[in-house]
Coordinates of C-alpha atoms and ligand atoms in Angstrom, one line a residue:
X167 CA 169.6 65.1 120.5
X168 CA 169.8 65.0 124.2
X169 CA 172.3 62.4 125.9
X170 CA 171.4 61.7 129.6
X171 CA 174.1 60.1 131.9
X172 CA 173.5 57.4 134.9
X173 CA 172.7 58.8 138.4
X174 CA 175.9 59.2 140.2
X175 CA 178.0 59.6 137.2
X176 CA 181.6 60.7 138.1
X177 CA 182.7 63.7 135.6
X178 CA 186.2 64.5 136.6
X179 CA 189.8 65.4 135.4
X180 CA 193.0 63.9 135.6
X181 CA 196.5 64.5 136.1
X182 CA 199.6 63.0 137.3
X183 CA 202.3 64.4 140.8
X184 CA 205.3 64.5 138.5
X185 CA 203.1 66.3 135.3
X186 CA 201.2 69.0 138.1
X187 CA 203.4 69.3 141.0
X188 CA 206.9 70.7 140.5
X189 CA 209.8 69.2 142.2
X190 CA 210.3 71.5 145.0
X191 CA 211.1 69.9 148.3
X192 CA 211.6 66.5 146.8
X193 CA 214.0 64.0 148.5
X194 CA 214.9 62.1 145.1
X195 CA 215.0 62.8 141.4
X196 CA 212.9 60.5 139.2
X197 CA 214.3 59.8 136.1
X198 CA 212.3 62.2 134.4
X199 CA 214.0 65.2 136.7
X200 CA 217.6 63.6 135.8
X201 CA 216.8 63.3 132.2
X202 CA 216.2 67.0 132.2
X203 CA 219.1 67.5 134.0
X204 CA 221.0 65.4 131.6
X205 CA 219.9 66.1 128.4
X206 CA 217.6 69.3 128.4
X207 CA 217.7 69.5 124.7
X208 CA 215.7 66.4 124.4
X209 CA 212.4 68.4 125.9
X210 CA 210.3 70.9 123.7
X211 CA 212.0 74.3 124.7
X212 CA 213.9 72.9 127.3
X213 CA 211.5 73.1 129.6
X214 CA 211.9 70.4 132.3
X215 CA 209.7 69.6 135.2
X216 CA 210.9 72.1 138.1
X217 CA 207.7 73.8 138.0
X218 CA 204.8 72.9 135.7
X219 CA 201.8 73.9 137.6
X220 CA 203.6 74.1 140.2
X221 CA 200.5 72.2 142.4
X222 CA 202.9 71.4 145.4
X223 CA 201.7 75.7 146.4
X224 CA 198.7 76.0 144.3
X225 CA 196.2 73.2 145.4
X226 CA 194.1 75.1 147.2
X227 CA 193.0 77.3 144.0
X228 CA 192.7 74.6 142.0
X229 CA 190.5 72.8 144.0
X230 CA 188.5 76.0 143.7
X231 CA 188.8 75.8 140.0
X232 CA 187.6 72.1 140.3
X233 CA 184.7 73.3 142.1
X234 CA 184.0 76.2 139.7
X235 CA 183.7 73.8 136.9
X236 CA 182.0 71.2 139.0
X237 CA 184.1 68.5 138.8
X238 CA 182.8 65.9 140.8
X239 CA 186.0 63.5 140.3
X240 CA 189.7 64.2 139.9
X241 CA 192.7 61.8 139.7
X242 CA 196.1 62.4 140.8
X243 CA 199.1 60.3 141.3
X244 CA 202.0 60.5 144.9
X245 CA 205.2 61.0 143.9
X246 CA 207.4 57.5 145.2
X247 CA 210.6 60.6 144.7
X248 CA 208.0 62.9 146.7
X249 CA 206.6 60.3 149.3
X250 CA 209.4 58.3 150.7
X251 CA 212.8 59.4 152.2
X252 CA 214.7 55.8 152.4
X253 CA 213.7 53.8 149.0
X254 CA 214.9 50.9 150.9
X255 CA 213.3 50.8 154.1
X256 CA 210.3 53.2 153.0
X257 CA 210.6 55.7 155.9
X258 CA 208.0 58.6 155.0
X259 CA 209.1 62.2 154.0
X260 CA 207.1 64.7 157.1
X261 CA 206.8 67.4 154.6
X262 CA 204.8 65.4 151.6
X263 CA 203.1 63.6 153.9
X264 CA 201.6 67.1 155.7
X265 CA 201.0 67.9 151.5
X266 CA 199.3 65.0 150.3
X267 CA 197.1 65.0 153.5
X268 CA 195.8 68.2 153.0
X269 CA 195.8 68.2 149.6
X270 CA 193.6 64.8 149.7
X271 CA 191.5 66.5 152.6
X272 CA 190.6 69.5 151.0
X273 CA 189.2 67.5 147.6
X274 CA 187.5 65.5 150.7
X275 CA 185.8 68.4 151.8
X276 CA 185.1 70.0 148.3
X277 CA 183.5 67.1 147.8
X278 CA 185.6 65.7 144.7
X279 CA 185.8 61.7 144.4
X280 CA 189.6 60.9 145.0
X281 CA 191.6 58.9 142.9
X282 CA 195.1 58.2 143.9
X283 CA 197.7 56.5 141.3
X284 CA 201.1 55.0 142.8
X285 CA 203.2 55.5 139.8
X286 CA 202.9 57.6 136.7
X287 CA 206.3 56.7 134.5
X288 CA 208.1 58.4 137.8
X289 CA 210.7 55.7 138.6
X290 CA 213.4 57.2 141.3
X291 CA 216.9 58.0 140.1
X292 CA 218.4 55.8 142.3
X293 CA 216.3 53.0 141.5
X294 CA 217.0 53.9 137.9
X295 CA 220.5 53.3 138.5
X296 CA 219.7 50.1 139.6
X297 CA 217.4 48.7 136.6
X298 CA 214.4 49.8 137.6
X299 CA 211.8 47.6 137.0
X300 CA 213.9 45.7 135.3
X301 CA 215.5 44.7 138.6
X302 CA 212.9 42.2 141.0
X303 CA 214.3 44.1 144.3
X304 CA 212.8 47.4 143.0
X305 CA 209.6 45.2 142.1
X306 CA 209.5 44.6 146.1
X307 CA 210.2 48.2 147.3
X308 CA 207.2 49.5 144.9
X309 CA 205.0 47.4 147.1
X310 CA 206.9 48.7 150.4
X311 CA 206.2 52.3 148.6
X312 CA 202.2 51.2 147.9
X313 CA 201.9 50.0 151.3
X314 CA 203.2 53.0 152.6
X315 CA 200.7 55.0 150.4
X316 CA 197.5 53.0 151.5
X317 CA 198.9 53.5 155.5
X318 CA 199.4 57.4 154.8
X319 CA 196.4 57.9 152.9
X320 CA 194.0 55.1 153.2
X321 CA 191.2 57.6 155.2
X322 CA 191.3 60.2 152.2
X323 CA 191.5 58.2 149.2
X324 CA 188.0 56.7 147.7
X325 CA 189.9 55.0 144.9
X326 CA 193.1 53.4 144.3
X327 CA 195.4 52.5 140.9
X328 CA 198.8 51.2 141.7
X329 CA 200.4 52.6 137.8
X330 CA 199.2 54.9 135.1
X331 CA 199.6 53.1 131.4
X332 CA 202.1 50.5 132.8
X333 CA 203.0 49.8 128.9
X334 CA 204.3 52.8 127.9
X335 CA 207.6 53.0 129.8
X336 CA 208.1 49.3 128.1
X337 CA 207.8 50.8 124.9
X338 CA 209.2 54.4 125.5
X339 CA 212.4 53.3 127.4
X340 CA 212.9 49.9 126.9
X341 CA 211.7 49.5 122.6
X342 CA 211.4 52.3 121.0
X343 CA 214.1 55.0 122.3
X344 CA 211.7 57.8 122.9
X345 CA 212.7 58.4 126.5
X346 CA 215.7 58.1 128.5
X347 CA 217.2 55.5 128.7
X348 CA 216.7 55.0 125.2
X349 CA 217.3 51.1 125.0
X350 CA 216.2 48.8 122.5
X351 CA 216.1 45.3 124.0
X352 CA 213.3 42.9 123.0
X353 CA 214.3 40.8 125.7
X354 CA 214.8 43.0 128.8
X355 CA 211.6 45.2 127.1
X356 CA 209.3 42.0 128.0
X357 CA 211.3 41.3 131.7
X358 CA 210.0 45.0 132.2
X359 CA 207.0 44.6 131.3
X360 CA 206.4 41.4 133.2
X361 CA 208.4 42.6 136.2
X362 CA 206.0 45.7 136.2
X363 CA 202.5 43.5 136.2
X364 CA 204.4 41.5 139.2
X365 CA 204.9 44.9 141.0
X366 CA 201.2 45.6 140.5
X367 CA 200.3 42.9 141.4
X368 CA 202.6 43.0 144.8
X369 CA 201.1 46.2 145.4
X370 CA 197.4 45.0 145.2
X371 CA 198.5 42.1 147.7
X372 CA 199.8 45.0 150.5
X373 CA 196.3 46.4 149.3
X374 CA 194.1 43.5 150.2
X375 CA 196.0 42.8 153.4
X376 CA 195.5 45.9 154.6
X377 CA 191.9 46.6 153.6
X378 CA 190.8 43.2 154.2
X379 CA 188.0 44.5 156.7
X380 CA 186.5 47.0 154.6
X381 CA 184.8 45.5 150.9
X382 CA 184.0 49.4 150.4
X383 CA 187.9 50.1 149.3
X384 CA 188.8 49.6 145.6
X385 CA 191.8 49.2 144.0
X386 CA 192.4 49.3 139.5
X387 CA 195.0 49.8 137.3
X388 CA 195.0 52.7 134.6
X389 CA 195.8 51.0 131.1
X390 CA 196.0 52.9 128.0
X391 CA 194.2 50.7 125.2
X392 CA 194.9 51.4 121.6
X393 CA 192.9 48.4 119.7
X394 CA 194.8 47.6 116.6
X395 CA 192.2 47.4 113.5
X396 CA 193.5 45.1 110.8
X397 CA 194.1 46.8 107.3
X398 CA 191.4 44.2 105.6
X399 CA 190.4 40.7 105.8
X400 CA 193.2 39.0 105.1
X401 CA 194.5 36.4 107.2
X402 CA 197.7 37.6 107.3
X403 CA 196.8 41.2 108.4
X404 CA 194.1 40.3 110.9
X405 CA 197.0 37.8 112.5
X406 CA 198.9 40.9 112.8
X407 CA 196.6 43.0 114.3
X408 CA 195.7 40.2 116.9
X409 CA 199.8 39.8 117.5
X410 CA 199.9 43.8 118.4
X411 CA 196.5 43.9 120.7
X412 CA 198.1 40.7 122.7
X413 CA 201.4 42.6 123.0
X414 CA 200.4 46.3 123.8
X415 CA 196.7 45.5 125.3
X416 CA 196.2 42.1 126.2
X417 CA 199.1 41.4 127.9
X418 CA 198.4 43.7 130.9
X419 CA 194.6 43.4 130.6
X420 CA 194.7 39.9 130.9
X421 CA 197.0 40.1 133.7
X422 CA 195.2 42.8 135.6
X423 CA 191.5 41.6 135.1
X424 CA 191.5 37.8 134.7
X425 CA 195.5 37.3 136.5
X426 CA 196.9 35.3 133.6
X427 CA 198.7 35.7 130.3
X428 CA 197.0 34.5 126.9
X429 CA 198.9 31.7 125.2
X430 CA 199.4 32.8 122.6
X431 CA 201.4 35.5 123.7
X432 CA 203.9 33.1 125.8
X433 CA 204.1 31.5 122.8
X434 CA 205.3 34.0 120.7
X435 CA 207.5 35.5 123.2
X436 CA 208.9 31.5 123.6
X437 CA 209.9 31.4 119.9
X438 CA 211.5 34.6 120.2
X439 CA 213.2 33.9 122.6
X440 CA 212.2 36.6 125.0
X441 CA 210.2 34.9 127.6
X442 CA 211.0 36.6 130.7
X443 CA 212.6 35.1 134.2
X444 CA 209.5 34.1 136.4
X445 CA 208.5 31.5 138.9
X446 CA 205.3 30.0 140.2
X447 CA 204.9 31.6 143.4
X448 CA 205.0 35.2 141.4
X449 CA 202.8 33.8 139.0
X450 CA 200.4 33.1 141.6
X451 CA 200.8 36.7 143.1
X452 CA 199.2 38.2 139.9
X453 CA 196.8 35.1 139.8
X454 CA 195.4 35.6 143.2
X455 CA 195.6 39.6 143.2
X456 CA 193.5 41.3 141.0
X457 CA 192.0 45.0 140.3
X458 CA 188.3 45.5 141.3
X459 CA 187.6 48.0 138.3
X460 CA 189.0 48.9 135.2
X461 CA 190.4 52.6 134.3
X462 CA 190.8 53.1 130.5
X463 CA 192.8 56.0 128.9
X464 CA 191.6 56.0 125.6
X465 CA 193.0 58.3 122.9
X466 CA 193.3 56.5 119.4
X467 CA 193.6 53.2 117.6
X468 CA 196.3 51.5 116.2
X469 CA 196.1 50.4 112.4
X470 CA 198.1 47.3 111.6
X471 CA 199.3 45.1 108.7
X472 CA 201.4 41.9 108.5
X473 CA 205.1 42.8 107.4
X474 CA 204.6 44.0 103.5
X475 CA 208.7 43.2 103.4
X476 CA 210.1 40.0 104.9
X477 CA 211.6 41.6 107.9
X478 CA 215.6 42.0 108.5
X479 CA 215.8 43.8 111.5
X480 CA 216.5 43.5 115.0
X481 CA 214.5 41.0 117.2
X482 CA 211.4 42.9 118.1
X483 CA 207.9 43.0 118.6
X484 CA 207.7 45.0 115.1
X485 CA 208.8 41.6 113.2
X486 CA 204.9 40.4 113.8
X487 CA 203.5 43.1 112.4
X488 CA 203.6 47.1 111.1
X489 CA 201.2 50.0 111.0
X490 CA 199.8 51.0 107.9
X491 CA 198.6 54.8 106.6
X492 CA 194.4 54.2 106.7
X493 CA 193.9 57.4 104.3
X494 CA 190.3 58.0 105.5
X495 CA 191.3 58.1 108.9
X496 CA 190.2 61.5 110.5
X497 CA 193.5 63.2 112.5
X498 CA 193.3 66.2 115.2
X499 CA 195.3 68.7 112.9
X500 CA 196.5 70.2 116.1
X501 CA 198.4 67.3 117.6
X502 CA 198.6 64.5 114.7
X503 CA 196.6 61.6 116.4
X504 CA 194.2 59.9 114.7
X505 CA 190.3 60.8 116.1
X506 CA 188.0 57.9 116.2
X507 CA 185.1 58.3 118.9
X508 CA 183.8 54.8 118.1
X509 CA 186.8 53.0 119.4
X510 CA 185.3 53.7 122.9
X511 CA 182.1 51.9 122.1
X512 CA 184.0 48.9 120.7
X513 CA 186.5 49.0 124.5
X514 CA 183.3 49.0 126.1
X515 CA 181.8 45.9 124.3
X516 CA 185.4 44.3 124.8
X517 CA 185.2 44.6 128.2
X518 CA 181.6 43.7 128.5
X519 CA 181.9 40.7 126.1
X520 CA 185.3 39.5 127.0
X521 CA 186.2 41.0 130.9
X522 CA 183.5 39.7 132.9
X523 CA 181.2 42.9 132.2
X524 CA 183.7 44.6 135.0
X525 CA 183.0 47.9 136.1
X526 CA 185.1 50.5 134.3
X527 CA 185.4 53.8 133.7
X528 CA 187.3 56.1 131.3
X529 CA 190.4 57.7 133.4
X530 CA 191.9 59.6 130.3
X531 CA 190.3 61.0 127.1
X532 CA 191.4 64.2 125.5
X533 CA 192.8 66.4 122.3
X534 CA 195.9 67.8 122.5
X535 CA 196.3 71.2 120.7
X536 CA 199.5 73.0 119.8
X537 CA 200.3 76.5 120.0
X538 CA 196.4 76.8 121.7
X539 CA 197.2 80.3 122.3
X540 CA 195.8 81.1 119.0
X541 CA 192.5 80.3 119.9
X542 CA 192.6 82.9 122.9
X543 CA 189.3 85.9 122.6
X544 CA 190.1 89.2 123.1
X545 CA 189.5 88.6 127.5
X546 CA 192.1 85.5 127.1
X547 CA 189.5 82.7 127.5
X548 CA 190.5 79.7 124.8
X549 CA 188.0 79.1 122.5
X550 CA 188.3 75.2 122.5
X551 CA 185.0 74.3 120.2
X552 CA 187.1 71.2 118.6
X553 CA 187.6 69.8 122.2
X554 CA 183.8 70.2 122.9
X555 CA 183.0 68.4 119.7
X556 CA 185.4 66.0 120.4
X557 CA 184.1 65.2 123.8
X558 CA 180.5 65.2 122.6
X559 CA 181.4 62.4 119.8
X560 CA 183.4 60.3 122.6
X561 CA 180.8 60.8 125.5
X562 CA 177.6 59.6 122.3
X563 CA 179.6 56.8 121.8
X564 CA 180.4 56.0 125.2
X565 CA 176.5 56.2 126.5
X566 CA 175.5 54.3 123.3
X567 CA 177.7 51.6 124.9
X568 CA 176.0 51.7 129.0
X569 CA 172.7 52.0 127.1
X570 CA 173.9 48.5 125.5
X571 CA 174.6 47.4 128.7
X572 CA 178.3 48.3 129.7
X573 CA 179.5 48.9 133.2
X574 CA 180.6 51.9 132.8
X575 CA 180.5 54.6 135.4
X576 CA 182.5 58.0 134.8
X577 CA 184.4 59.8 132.5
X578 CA 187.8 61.9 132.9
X579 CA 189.3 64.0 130.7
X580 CA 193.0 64.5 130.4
X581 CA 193.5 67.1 132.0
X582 CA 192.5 69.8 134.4
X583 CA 194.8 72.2 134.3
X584 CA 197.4 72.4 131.4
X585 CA 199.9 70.0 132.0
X586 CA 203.9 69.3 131.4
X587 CA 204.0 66.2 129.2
X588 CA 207.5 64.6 129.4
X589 CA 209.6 65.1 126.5
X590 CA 206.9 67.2 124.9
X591 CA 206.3 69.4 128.4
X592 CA 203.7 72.0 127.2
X593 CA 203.5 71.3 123.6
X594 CA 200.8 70.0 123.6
X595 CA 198.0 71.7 126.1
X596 CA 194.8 69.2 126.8
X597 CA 193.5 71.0 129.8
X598 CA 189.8 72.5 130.6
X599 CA 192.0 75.0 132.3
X600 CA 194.9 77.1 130.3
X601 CA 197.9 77.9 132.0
X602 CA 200.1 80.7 131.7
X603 CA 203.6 79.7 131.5
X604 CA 205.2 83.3 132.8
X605 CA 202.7 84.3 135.3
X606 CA 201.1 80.5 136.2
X607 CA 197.9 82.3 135.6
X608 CA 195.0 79.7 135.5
X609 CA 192.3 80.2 133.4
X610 CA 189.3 78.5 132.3
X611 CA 188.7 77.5 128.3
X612 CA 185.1 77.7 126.8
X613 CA 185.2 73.4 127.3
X614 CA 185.7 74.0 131.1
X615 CA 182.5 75.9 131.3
X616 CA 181.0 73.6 128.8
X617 CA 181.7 70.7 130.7
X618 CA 180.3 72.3 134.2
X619 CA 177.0 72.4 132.4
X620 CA 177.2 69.0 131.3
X621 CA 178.1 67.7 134.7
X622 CA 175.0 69.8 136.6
X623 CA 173.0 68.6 134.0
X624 CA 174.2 65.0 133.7
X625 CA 173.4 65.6 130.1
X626 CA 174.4 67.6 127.2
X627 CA 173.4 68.3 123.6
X628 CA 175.1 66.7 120.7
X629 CA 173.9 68.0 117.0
X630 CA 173.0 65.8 114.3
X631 CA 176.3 66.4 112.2
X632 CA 178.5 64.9 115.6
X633 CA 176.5 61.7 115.6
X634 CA 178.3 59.0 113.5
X635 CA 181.1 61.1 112.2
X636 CA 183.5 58.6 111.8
Ligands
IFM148 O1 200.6 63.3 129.4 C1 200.2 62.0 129.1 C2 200.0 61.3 130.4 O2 201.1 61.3 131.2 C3 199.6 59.8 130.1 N1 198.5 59.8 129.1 C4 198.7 60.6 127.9 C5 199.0 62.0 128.3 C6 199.0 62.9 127.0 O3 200.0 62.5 126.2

């Protein structure tokens, strides 16, 4: 069965400054360079993020490696540790600005729709030190930083998003323990969360000033959504899986799109006593300032029960709710996430049914794959057929979904070029492009030439056995 694609379809790629770059002539350490420098242990064979595709020297080949595989999108982010010499009064570094400019002009001329992100999980050491988001004067100087950005770069960029998955820090640094520095604080974990909406929306206001002459320049927000599917009917378990959407979807969706914060939410963060410092005139700023498109990562669902046990722990979010084992849920064998293509159709509908119909596009889709080398033929090209399949089932699902109506209008894969992933750095490889570690050798995987037909074509193939998988 053939899938065709809308006219003007942007097929692209993303990555992030602090995941592509390397850290060479940086002013400041984010607090993903310090943690590497304080704990090196805590990243898959201590490989920290001096280097990885080391994109700072490289760009101009891998725009020609765009252009091989004919992306006609790409999405990067500006490092705030890259960008800006005094964090308090914003002064901009010479040297990144002469980088991003012609980094940014040369996608120009290539032809390659720009997308620039403000902040991808890269706070600044210092800032760190200082809280973070946690602190409201950081809040400000991330809009200082943004308005900076939009100034430096606001002739080469076609489209804006002020943070990459603003939850995930919340949950990484401030919940869960995953990342440095590993607290577990209900209560500061929603201040952080809340201060970081209020620093996107503070960003969008510099944004709107700024542009205010020219309707053509949009600005988004790139939110990860996992929808959590209740276990069964039950009341209890469906309550549960509402509880975890409002807390790990809805609360920055709501904020982003419609500039307010479901009710229910407050309310639960009220009786745990965990509602965050705010006042009206901030409450207005994310009111009055929101995105003109959506960007989606979309990778997997979550699958969610009510508490089987009462619960005894700390206060957390976790006392509303658990995930449960769905044993016919289909996982990537390579990585361990759970594969479900139709969870982009039911996004789509979300945001068509629930968000105003608001143009959207996915920013982030992709496999990971361990040890990929594996899968190398005899001239070194990967032989990635399970990320074509995987694409194919996403992108059915996905045009099954404009067909119906959706807004949608491009798709990006994580990533171009293989990637380092935080603690993980190159476990995990997601790129169309492989990248040799040793040598920095680029090369391009069976699903980067695949992809380069799809995008000439605006269409591909997908067999019968791909269609409804699930
Ligand atoms: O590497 C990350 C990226 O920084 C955000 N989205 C998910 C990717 C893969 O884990």
């Amino acid at each position: 069965m053939k899938i065709k694609f809308p006219e003007n379809f942007l097929w692209g790629a993303a990555t992030s400054g602090p995941q592509s770059e390397g850290s060479k002539d940086k002013p400041h350490l984010n607090v993903m360079d310090k943690w590497f420098q304080l704990h090196p242990e805590d990243f898959h064979n201590q490989v920290g993020p001096e280097i990885t595709c080391n994109s700072y020297e490289k760009y101009p080949e891998d725009i020609e490696l765009m252009q091989r595989i004919n992306l006609n999108s790409f999405r990067t982010s500006i490092q705030w540790s890259r960008l800006i010499d005094d964090l308090e009064t914003g002064t901009v570094n010479q040297k990144a600005l002469k980088y991003y400019r012609d980094y940014f002009s040369r996608l120009k001329k290539a032809n390659i729709k720009l997308m620039v992100n403000l902040y991808h999980f890269d706070m600044p050491w210092e800032l760190q030190e200082v809280g973070g988001f946690a602190n409201k004067h950081v809040v400000d100087l991330f809009a200082l930083y943004a308005k900076r950005c939009f100034e430096s770069f606001g002739d080469l960029v076609d489209m804006w998003s002020t943070m990459n998955e603003p939850i995930v820090p919340v949950e990484a640094q401030y919940l869960y323990k995953w990342w440095y520095p590993y607290i577990s604080d209900y209560k500061l974990a929603a201040q952080v969360g809340y201060n970081t909406i209020l620093a996107h929306a503070k960003a969008v206001k510099e944004f709107k000033i700024l542009f205010a002459n020219d309707s053509k320049k949009e600005i988004t927000v790139v939110l990860n959504l996992t929808p959590s599917y209740s276990k069964d009917d039950k009341p209890e378990n469906i309550k549960a899986a509402k509880l975890s959407d409002e807390f790990f979807n809805k609360s920055m969706l709501e904020a982003a799109v419609n500039g307010r914060f479901n009710q229910e939410f407050i309310d639960v963060l009220k009786a745990d006593n965990v509602l965050p410092e705010f006042n009206k005139s901030e409450l207005d700023i994310i009111a009055n300032n929101r995105i003109d498109f959506l960007a989606v990562n979309y990778y997997q669902p979550r699958r969610i029960q009510g508490r089987e046990k009462p619960y005894s722990g700390e206060n957390m979010p976790d006392k509303h709710f658990e995930n449960f084992d769905w044993a016919e849920k289909r996982i990537n064998p390579h990585r361990g996430w759970e594969i479900h293509p139709e969870t982009i159709y039911n996004i789509a509908m979300d945001i068509k049914n629930n968000y105003n119909n608001i143009k959207w596009f996915i920013s982030e889709n992709g496999m990971g794959v361990e040890g990929e080398e594996k899968f190398k033929n005899q001239d070194g090209v990967i032989q990635d057929d399970y990320r074509i399949d995987f694409i194919k089932e996403h992108l059915y699902w996905l045009h099954k979904a404009i067909q119906e109506g959706s807004n949608c209008f491009g798709y990006q894969m994580w990533t171009f070029i293989d990637c380092w992933s935080w603690a993980n750095s190159f476990k995990n490889r997601y790129g169309f492009v492989s990248l040799d570690l040793k040598t920095q050798a680029r090369t391009i995987k069976k699903s980067g030439t695949w992809i380069s037909n799809c995008i000439i074509n605006n269409e591909f193939e997908i067999e019968e056995n791909l269609v409804n998988k699930n």
